[in-house]
Structures are given as C-alpha cells and as structure tokens.
Amino acid sequence: QVQLVESGGRLVQAGGSLRLSCVASGRTFSSSSMGWFRQAPGKEREFVAAIRWSGGIYYADSVKGRFTISRDNAKNTMYLQMNSLKPEDTAVYYCAQDRPYSGGPLVRPDEYDFWGQGTQVTVSS
C-alpha cells in the first residue's frame, strides 16, 4: 500500500512562489508516474502537472511557464515549484501516484491509484 503526504501549502500574495512536496511510501515510486491535481471550492478536481516514471513531463495550459514539476527518486519525493502565483491558483493541491510502468495520458484523476490528503494553497490579491 502506498501512502502520499503533501506539504508546503500556505497563504501567499499574488506574484509569489511556493514549492509543494509529496513524499511517497513504498517501493514503487521510481517506477510510477506521478501527478499534481488541484480542486477549488465548488469545482471539479483538475490536472495541473504530471511526470512519468520515464521522465516525460506535462502541464496544464493554465500553469505552463509558471509551474515546474520534478522528482527525486532517491528520496521518494515529487515537487511542484509554483512561481508567479495568481488568485485563481487558490485550491487544495493533491499528489497522486499511478500504477508502475503505466503509459496512460496522466491527465484524468481516474488514472491514478493512490492519492494524498491535499495541501491548501491560498493566493491573495
């Protein structure tokens, strides 16, 4: 069983930066694709970014050029560096882990097997 723990969310002013972390338990991290999603009040959970076990990286158009996803397999940790934050980035951010060696598009929540509890990011204007 995989457990994911996010951290790093807080209140920040527009234009500021945050780095979220997601630490995974278990032995499958390095062979699994990982993703970040977010959910604002009253809205559906939406894709933010994903990084494949093989290294491919994908971003939602809304965050492209501002957010950077990365991973450190030695630490079983994934990161999301968020720069130039906007009020519309306010949401609970979730990390998710796919099954090992999966080749799906990684943009749908139902592609992922494991989820963290979320960390709140609030961007004030």
JSON list of C-alpha atoms in Angstrom, two decimals, residues 3 10 15 42 49 59 62-63 71 75-76 78-79 81-82 86 90 92 100 121 125:
[
{"chain": "A", "resi": 3, "resn": "GLN", "atom": "CA", "xyz": [0.84, 6.49, 1.20]},
{"chain": "A", "resi": 10, "resn": "ARG", "atom": "CA", "xyz": [0.16, 28.19, 2.70]},
{"chain": "A", "resi": 15, "resn": "GLY", "atom": "CA", "xyz": [3.14, 37.06, -7.71]},
{"chain": "A", "resi": 42, "resn": "GLY", "atom": "CA", "xyz": [-17.30, 24.19, -5.98]},
{"chain": "A", "resi": 49, "resn": "ALA", "atom": "CA", "xyz": [1.13, 18.61, -13.97]},
{"chain": "A", "resi": 59, "resn": "TYR", "atom": "CA", "xyz": [1.50, 20.69, -17.76]},
{"chain": "A", "resi": 62, "resn": "SER", "atom": "CA", "xyz": [-3.08, 27.34, -17.17]},
{"chain": "A", "resi": 63, "resn": "VAL", "atom": "CA", "xyz": [0.21, 26.71, -15.35]},
{"chain": "A", "resi": 71, "resn": "ARG", "atom": "CA", "xyz": [11.02, 14.25, -8.75]},
{"chain": "A", "resi": 75, "resn": "LYS", "atom": "CA", "xyz": [14.04, 10.50, -1.72]},
{"chain": "A", "resi": 76, "resn": "ASN", "atom": "CA", "xyz": [10.71, 9.11, -2.97]},
{"chain": "A", "resi": 78, "resn": "MET", "atom": "CA", "xyz": [7.92, 14.78, -6.02]},
{"chain": "A", "resi": 79, "resn": "TYR", "atom": "CA", "xyz": [7.92, 18.57, -6.11]},
{"chain": "A", "resi": 81, "resn": "GLN", "atom": "CA", "xyz": [7.61, 24.68, -7.86]},
{"chain": "A", "resi": 82, "resn": "MET", "atom": "CA", "xyz": [4.96, 27.36, -8.34]},
{"chain": "A", "resi": 86, "resn": "LYS", "atom": "CA", "xyz": [-2.33, 34.10, -9.18]},
{"chain": "A", "resi": 90, "resn": "THR", "atom": "CA", "xyz": [-6.08, 29.01, -4.98]},
{"chain": "A", "resi": 92, "resn": "VAL", "atom": "CA", "xyz": [-6.31, 22.26, -2.42]},
{"chain": "A", "resi": 100, "resn": "PRO", "atom": "CA", "xyz": [4.04, 1.05, -12.10]},
{"chain": "A", "resi": 121, "resn": "VAL", "atom": "CA", "xyz": [-2.69, 26.90, -1.34]},
{"chain": "A", "resi": 125, "resn": "SER", "atom": "CA", "xyz": [-4.73, 39.53, -4.50]}
]
